[in-house]
PDB file of C-alpha atoms in Angstrom:
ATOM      1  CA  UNK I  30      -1.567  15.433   0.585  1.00  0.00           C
ATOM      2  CA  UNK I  31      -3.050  14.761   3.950  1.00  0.00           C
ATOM      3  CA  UNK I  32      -0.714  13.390   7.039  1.00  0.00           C
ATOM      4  CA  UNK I  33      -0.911  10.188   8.631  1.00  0.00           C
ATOM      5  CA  UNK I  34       0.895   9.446  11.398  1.00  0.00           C
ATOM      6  CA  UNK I  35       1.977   5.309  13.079  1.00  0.00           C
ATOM      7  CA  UNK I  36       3.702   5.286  16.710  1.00  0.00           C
ATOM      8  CA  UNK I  37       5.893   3.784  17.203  1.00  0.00           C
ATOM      9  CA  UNK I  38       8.110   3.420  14.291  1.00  0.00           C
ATOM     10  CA  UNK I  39       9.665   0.332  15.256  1.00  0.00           C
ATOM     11  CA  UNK I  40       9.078  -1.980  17.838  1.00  0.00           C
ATOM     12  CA  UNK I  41      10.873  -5.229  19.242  1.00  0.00           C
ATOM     13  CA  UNK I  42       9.449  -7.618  21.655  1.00  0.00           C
ATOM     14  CA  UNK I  43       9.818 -11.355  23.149  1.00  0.00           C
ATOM     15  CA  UNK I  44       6.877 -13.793  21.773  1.00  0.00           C
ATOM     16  CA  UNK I  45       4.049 -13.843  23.924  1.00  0.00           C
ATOM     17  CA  UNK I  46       3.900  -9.859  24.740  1.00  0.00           C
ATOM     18  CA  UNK I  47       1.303  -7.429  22.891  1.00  0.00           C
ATOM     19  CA  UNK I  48       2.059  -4.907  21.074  1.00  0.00           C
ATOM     20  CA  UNK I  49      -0.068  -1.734  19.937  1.00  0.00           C
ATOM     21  CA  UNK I  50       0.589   0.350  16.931  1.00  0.00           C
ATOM     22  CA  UNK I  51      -1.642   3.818  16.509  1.00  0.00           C
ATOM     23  CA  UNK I  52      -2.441   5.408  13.396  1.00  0.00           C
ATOM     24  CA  UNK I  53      -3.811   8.941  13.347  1.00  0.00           C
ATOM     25  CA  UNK I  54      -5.123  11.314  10.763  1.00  0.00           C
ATOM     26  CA  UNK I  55      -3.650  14.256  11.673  1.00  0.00           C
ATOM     27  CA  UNK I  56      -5.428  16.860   9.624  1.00  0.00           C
ATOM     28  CA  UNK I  57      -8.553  14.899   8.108  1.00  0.00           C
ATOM     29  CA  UNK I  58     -11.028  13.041   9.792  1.00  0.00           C
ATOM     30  CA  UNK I  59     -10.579   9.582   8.529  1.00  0.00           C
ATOM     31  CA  UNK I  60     -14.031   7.534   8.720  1.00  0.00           C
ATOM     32  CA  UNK I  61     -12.256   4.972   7.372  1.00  0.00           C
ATOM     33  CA  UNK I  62      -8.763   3.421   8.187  1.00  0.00           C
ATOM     34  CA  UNK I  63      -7.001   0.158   6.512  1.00  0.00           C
ATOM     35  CA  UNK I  64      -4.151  -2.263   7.959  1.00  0.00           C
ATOM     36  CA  UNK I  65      -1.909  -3.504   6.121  1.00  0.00           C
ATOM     37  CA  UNK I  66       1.052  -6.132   6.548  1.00  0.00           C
ATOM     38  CA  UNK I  67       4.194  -6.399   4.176  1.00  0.00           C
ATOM     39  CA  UNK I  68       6.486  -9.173   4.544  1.00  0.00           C
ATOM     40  CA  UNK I  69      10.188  -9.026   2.992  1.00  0.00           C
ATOM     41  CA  UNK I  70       9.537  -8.981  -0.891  1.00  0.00           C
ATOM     42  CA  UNK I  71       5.770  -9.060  -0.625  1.00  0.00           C
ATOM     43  CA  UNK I  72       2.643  -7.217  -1.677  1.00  0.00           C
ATOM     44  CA  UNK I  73       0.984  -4.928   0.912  1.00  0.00           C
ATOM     45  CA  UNK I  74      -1.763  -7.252   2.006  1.00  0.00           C
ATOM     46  CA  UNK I  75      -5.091  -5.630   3.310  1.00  0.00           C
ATOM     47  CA  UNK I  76      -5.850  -7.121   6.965  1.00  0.00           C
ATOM     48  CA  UNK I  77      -8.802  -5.072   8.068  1.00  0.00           C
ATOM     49  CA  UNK I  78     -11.022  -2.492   7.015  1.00  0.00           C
ATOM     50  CA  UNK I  79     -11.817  -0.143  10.099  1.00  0.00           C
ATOM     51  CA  UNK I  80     -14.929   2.239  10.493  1.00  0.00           C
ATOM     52  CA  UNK I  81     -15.068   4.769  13.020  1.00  0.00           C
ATOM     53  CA  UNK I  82     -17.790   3.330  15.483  1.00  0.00           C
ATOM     54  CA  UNK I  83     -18.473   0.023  14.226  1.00  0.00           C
ATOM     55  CA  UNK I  84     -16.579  -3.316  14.378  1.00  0.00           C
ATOM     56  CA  UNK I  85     -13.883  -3.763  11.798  1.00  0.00           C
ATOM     57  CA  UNK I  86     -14.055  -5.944   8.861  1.00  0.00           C
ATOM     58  CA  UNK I  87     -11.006  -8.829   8.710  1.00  0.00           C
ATOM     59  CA  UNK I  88     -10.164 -10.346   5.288  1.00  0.00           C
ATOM     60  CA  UNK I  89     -10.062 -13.770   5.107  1.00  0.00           C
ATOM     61  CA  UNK I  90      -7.182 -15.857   7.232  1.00  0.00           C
ATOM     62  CA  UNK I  91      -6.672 -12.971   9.808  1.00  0.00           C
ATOM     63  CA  UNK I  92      -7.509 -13.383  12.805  1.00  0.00           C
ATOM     64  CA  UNK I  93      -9.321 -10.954  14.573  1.00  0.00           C
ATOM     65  CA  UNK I  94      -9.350 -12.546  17.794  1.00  0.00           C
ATOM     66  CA  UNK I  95      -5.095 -11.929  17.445  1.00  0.00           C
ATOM     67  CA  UNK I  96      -4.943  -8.567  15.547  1.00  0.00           C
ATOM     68  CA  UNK I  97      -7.462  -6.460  17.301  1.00  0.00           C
ATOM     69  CA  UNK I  98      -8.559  -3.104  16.241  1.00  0.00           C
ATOM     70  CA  UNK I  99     -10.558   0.041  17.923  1.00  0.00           C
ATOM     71  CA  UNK I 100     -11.344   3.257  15.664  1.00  0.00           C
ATOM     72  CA  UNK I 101     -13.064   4.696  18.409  1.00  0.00           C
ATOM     73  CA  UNK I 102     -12.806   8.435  16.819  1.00  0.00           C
ATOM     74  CA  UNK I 103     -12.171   9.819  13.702  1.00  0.00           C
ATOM     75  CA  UNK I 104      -8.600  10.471  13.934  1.00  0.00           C
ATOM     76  CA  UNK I 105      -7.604   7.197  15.423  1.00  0.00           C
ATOM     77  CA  UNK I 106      -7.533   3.751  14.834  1.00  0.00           C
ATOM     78  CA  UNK I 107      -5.085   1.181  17.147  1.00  0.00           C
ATOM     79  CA  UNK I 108      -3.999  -2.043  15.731  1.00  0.00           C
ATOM     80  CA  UNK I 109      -3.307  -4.752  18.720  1.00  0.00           C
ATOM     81  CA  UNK I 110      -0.933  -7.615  17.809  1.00  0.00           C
ATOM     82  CA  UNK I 111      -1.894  -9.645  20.965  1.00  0.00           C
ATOM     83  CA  UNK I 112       0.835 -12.935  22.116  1.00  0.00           C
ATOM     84  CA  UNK I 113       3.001 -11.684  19.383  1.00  0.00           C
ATOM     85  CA  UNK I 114       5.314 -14.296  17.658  1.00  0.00           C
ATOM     86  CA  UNK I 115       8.195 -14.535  15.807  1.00  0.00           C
ATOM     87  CA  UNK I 116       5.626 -15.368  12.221  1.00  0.00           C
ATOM     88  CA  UNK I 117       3.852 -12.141  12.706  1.00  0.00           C
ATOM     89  CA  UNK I 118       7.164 -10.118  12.157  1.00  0.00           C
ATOM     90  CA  UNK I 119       6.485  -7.613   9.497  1.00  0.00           C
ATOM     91  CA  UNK I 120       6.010  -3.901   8.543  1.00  0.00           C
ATOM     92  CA  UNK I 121       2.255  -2.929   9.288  1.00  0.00           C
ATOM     93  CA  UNK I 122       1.598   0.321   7.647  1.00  0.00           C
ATOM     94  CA  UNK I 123      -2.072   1.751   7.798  1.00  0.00           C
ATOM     95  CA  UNK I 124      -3.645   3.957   5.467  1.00  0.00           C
ATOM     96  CA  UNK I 125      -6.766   6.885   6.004  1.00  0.00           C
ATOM     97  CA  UNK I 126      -9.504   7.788   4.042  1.00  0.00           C
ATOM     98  CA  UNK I 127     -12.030  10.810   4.448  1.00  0.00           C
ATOM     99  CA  UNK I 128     -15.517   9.564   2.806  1.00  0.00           C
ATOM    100  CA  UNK I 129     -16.425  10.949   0.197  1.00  0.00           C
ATOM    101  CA  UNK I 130     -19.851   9.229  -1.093  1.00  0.00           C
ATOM    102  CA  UNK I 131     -19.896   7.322  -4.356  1.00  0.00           C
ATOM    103  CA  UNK I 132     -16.102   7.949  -5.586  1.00  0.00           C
ATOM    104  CA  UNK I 133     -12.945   6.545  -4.877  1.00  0.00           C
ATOM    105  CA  UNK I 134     -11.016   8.525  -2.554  1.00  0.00           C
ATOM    106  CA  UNK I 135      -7.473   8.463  -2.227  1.00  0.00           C
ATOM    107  CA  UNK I 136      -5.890   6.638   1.069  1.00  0.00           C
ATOM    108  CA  UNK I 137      -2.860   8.526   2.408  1.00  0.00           C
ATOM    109  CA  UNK I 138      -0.667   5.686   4.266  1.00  0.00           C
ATOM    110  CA  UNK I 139       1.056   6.098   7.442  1.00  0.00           C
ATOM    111  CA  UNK I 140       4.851   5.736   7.646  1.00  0.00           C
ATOM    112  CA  UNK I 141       4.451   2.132   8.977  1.00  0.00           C
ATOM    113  CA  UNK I 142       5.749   0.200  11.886  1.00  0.00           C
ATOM    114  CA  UNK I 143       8.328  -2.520  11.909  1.00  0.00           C
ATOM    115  CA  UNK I 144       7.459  -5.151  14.339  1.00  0.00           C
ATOM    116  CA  UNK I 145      10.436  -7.848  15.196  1.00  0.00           C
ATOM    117  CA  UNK I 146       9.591 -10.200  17.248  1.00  0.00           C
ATOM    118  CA  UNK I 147      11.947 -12.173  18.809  1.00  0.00           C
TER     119      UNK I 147
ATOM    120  CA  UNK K   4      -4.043 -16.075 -11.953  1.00  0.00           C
ATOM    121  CA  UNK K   5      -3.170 -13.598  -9.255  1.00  0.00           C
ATOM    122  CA  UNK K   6      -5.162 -10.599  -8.906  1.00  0.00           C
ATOM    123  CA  UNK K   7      -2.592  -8.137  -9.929  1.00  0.00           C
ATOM    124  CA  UNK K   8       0.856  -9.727 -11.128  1.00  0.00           C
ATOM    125  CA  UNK K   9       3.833  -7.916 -11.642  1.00  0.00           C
ATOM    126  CA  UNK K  10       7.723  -8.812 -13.009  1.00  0.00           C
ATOM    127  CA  UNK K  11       9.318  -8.126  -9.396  1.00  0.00           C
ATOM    128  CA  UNK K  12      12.391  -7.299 -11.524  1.00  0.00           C
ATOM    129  CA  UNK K  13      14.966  -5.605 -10.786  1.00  0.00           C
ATOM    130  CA  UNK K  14      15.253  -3.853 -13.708  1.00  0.00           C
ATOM    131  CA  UNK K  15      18.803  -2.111 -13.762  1.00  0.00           C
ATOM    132  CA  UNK K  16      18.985   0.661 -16.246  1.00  0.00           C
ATOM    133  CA  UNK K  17      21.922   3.592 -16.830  1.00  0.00           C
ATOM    134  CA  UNK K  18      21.371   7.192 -16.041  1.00  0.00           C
ATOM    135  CA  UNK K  19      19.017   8.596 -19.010  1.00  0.00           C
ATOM    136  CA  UNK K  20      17.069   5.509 -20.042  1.00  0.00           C
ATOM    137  CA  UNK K  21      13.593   4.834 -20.724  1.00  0.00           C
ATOM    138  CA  UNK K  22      12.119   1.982 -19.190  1.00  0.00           C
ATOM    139  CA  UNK K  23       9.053   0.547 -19.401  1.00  0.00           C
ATOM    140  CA  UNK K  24       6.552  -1.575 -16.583  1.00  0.00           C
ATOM    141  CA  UNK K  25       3.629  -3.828 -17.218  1.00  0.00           C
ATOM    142  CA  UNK K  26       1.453  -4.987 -14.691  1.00  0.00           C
ATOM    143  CA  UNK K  27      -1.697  -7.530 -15.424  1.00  0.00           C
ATOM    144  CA  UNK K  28      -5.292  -7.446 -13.211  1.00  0.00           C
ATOM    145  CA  UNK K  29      -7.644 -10.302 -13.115  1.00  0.00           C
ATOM    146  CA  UNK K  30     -10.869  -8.530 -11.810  1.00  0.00           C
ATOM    147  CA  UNK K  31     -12.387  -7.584 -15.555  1.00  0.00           C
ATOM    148  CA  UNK K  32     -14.428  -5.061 -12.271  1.00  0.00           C
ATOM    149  CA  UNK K  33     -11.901  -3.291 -11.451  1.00  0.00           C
ATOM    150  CA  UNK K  34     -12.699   0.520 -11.676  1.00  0.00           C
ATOM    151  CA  UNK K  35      -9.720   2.740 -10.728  1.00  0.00           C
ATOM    152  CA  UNK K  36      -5.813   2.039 -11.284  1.00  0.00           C
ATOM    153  CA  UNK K  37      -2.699   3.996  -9.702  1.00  0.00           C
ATOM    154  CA  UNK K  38       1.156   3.321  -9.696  1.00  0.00           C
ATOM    155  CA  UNK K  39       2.741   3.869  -6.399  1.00  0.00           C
ATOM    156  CA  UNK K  40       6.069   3.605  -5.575  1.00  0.00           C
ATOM    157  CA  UNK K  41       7.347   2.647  -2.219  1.00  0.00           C
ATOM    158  CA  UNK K  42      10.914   2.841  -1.050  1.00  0.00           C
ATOM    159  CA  UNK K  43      13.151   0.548   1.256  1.00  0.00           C
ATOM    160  CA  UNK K  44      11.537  -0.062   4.335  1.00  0.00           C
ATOM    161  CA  UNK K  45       9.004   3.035   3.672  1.00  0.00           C
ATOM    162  CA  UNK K  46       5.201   3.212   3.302  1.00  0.00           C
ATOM    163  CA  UNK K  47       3.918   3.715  -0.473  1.00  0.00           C
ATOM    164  CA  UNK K  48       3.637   6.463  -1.975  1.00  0.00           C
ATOM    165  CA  UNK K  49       1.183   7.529  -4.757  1.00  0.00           C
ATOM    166  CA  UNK K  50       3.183   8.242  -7.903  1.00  0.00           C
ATOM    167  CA  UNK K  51      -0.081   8.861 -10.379  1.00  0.00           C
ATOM    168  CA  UNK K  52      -3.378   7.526 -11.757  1.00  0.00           C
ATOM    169  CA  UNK K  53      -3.888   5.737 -14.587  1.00  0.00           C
ATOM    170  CA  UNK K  54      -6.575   6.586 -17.151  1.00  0.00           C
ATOM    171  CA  UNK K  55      -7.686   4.430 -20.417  1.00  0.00           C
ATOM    172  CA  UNK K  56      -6.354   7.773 -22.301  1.00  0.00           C
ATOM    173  CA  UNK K  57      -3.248   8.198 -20.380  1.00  0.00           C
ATOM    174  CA  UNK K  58      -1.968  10.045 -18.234  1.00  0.00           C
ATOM    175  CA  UNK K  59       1.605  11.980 -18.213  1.00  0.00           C
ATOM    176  CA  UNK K  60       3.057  13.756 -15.644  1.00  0.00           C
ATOM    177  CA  UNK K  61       6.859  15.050 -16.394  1.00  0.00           C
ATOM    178  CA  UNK K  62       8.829  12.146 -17.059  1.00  0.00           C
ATOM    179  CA  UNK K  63       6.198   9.560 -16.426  1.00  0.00           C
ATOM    180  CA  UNK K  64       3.453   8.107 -18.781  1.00  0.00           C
ATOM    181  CA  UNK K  65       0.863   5.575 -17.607  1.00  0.00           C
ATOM    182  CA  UNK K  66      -1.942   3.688 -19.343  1.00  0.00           C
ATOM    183  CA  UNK K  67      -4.535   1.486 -19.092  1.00  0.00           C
ATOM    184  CA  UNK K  68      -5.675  -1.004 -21.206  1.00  0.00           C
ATOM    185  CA  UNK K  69      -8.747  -2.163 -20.202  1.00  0.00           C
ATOM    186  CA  UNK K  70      -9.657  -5.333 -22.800  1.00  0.00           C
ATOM    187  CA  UNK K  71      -6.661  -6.900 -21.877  1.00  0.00           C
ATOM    188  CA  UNK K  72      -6.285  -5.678 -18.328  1.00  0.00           C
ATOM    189  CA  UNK K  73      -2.921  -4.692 -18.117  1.00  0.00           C
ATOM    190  CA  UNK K  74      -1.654  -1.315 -17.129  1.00  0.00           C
ATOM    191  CA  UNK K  75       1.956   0.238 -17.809  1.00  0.00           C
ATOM    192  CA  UNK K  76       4.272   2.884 -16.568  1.00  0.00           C
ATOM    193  CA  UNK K  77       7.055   4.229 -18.687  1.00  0.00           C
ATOM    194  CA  UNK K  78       9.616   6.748 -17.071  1.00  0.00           C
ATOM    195  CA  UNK K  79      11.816   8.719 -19.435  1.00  0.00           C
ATOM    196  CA  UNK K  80      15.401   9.458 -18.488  1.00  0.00           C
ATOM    197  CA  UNK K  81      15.339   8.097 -15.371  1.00  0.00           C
ATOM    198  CA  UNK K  82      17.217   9.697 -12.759  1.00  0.00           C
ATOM    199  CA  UNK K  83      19.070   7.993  -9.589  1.00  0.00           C
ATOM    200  CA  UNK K  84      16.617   9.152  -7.866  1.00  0.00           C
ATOM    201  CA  UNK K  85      14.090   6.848  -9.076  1.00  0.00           C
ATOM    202  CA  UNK K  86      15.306   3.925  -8.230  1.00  0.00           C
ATOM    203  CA  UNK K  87      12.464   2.368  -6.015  1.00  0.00           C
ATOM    204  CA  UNK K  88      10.121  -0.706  -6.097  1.00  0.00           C
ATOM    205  CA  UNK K  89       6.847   0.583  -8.178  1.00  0.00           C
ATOM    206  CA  UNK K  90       3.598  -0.910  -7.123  1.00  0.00           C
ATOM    207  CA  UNK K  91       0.866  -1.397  -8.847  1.00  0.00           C
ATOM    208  CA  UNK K  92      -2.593  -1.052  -7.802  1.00  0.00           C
ATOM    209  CA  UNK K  93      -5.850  -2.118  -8.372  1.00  0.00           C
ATOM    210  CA  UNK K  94      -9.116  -0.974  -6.648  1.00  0.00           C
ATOM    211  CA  UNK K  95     -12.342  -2.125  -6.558  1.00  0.00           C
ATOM    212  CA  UNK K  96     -15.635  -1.368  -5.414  1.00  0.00           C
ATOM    213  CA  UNK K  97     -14.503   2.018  -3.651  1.00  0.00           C
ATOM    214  CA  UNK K  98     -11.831   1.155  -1.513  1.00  0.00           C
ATOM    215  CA  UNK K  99     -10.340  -2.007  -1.901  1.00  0.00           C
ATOM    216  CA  UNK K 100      -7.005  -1.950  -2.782  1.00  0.00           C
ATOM    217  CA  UNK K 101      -5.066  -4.848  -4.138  1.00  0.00           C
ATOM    218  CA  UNK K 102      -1.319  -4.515  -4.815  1.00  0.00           C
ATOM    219  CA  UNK K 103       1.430  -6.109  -6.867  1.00  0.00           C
ATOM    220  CA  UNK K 104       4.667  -7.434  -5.443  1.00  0.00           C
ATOM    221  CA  UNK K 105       6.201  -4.269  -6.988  1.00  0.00           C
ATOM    222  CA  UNK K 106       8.674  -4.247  -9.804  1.00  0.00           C
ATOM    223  CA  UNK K 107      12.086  -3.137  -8.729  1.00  0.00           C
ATOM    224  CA  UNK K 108      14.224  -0.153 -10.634  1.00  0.00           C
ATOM    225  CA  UNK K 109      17.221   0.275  -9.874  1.00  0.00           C
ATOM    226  CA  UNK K 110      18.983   3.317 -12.025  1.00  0.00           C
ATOM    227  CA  UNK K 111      23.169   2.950 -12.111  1.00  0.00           C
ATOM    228  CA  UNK K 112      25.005   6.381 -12.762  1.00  0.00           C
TER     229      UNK K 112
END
């Protein structure tokens, strides 16, 4: 299956910094990227849909003015957790898709990053 | 009712045994189906689709049942190596995923 990459990893900061998180396609172009957040014994919960060129689309609760996301090419998409705090602690893993018109098309997910914030 | 609901589990089973996962969806619109399975502190990873006629690959069976929305996964002589949290997922439209909790295996020697 196709690669997708996160950077970094893992990540620990004090409350109040901002953090970035980059997800690339590495061998697809991706016209579409997802975000994702997992707490401890949780579902993967969608956060935002991401279209290369065009503003992303938050699901409800998330705020986009906190979580904010560029997919200014086809390979990349940045997820920006800005004043972090110790609540938004998770795993944030993203996932790629290459459009195909009218069918489903599988999303290959990154390895995810694992944000502490302290 | 949640939108996809799974027994979190864990379900510990010996070396060799079958076991057996259920998971229920509430959108009656919900066009494609896939069990993943994700491992500690890993992203998921797509383990196979599911189809109304099934769908077997090696040691795993899935199906889908689509008039009472539930889809299974059955894994024959399980190995230690399948011991994992198995996710299920529903999608939508043509890219909206929705996840379970995941059901926990764990397989003992």
């Amino acid at each position: 299956g196709a690669v997708v990459s996160q950077h970094p990893s893992w990540v620990i900061c004090k409350s109040g910094t901002s953090v970035k998180i980059e997800c690339r396609s590495l061998d697809f172009q991706a016209t579409t990227m997802f975000w994702y957040r997992q707490f401890p014994k949780q579902s993967l919960m969608l956060m935002a849909t991401s279209n290369e060129g065009s503003k992303a689309t938050y699901e409800q609760g998330v705020e986009k003015d906190k979580f904010l996301i560029n997919h200014a090419s086809l390979t990349l998409s940045t997820l920006t957790v800005t004043s972090a705090h110790p609540e938004d602690s998770s795993f944030y893993i993203c996932s790629a898709r290459e459009q195909l018109a009218g069918i489903y098309n599988e999303q290959f997910f990154g390895p995810g990053t694992r944000l502490t914030v302290l | 009712r949640k939108e996809v609901e799974q027994d979190p589990g864990p379900f510990n089973v010996p070396e060799g045994a079958t076991v057996a996962f259920n998971c229920t969806y509430s959108n009656s619109a919900s066009q494609s189906f896939f069990w993943y399975r994700q491992d500690c502190r890993k992203e998921p990873k797509l383990l196979m689709s599911v189809y109304s006629s099934g769908n077997e690959d090696g040691r795993f069976t899935a199906q889908l049942n689509r008039a009472s929305q539930y889809i299974s996964l059955l894994i024959r002589d399980s190995k230690l190596s399948d011991s994992a949290t198995y996710l299920c997922v529903v999608v939508s439209g043509y890219s909206t995923l929705t996840f379970g909790k995941g059901t926990m295996l764990l397989v003992s020697p």
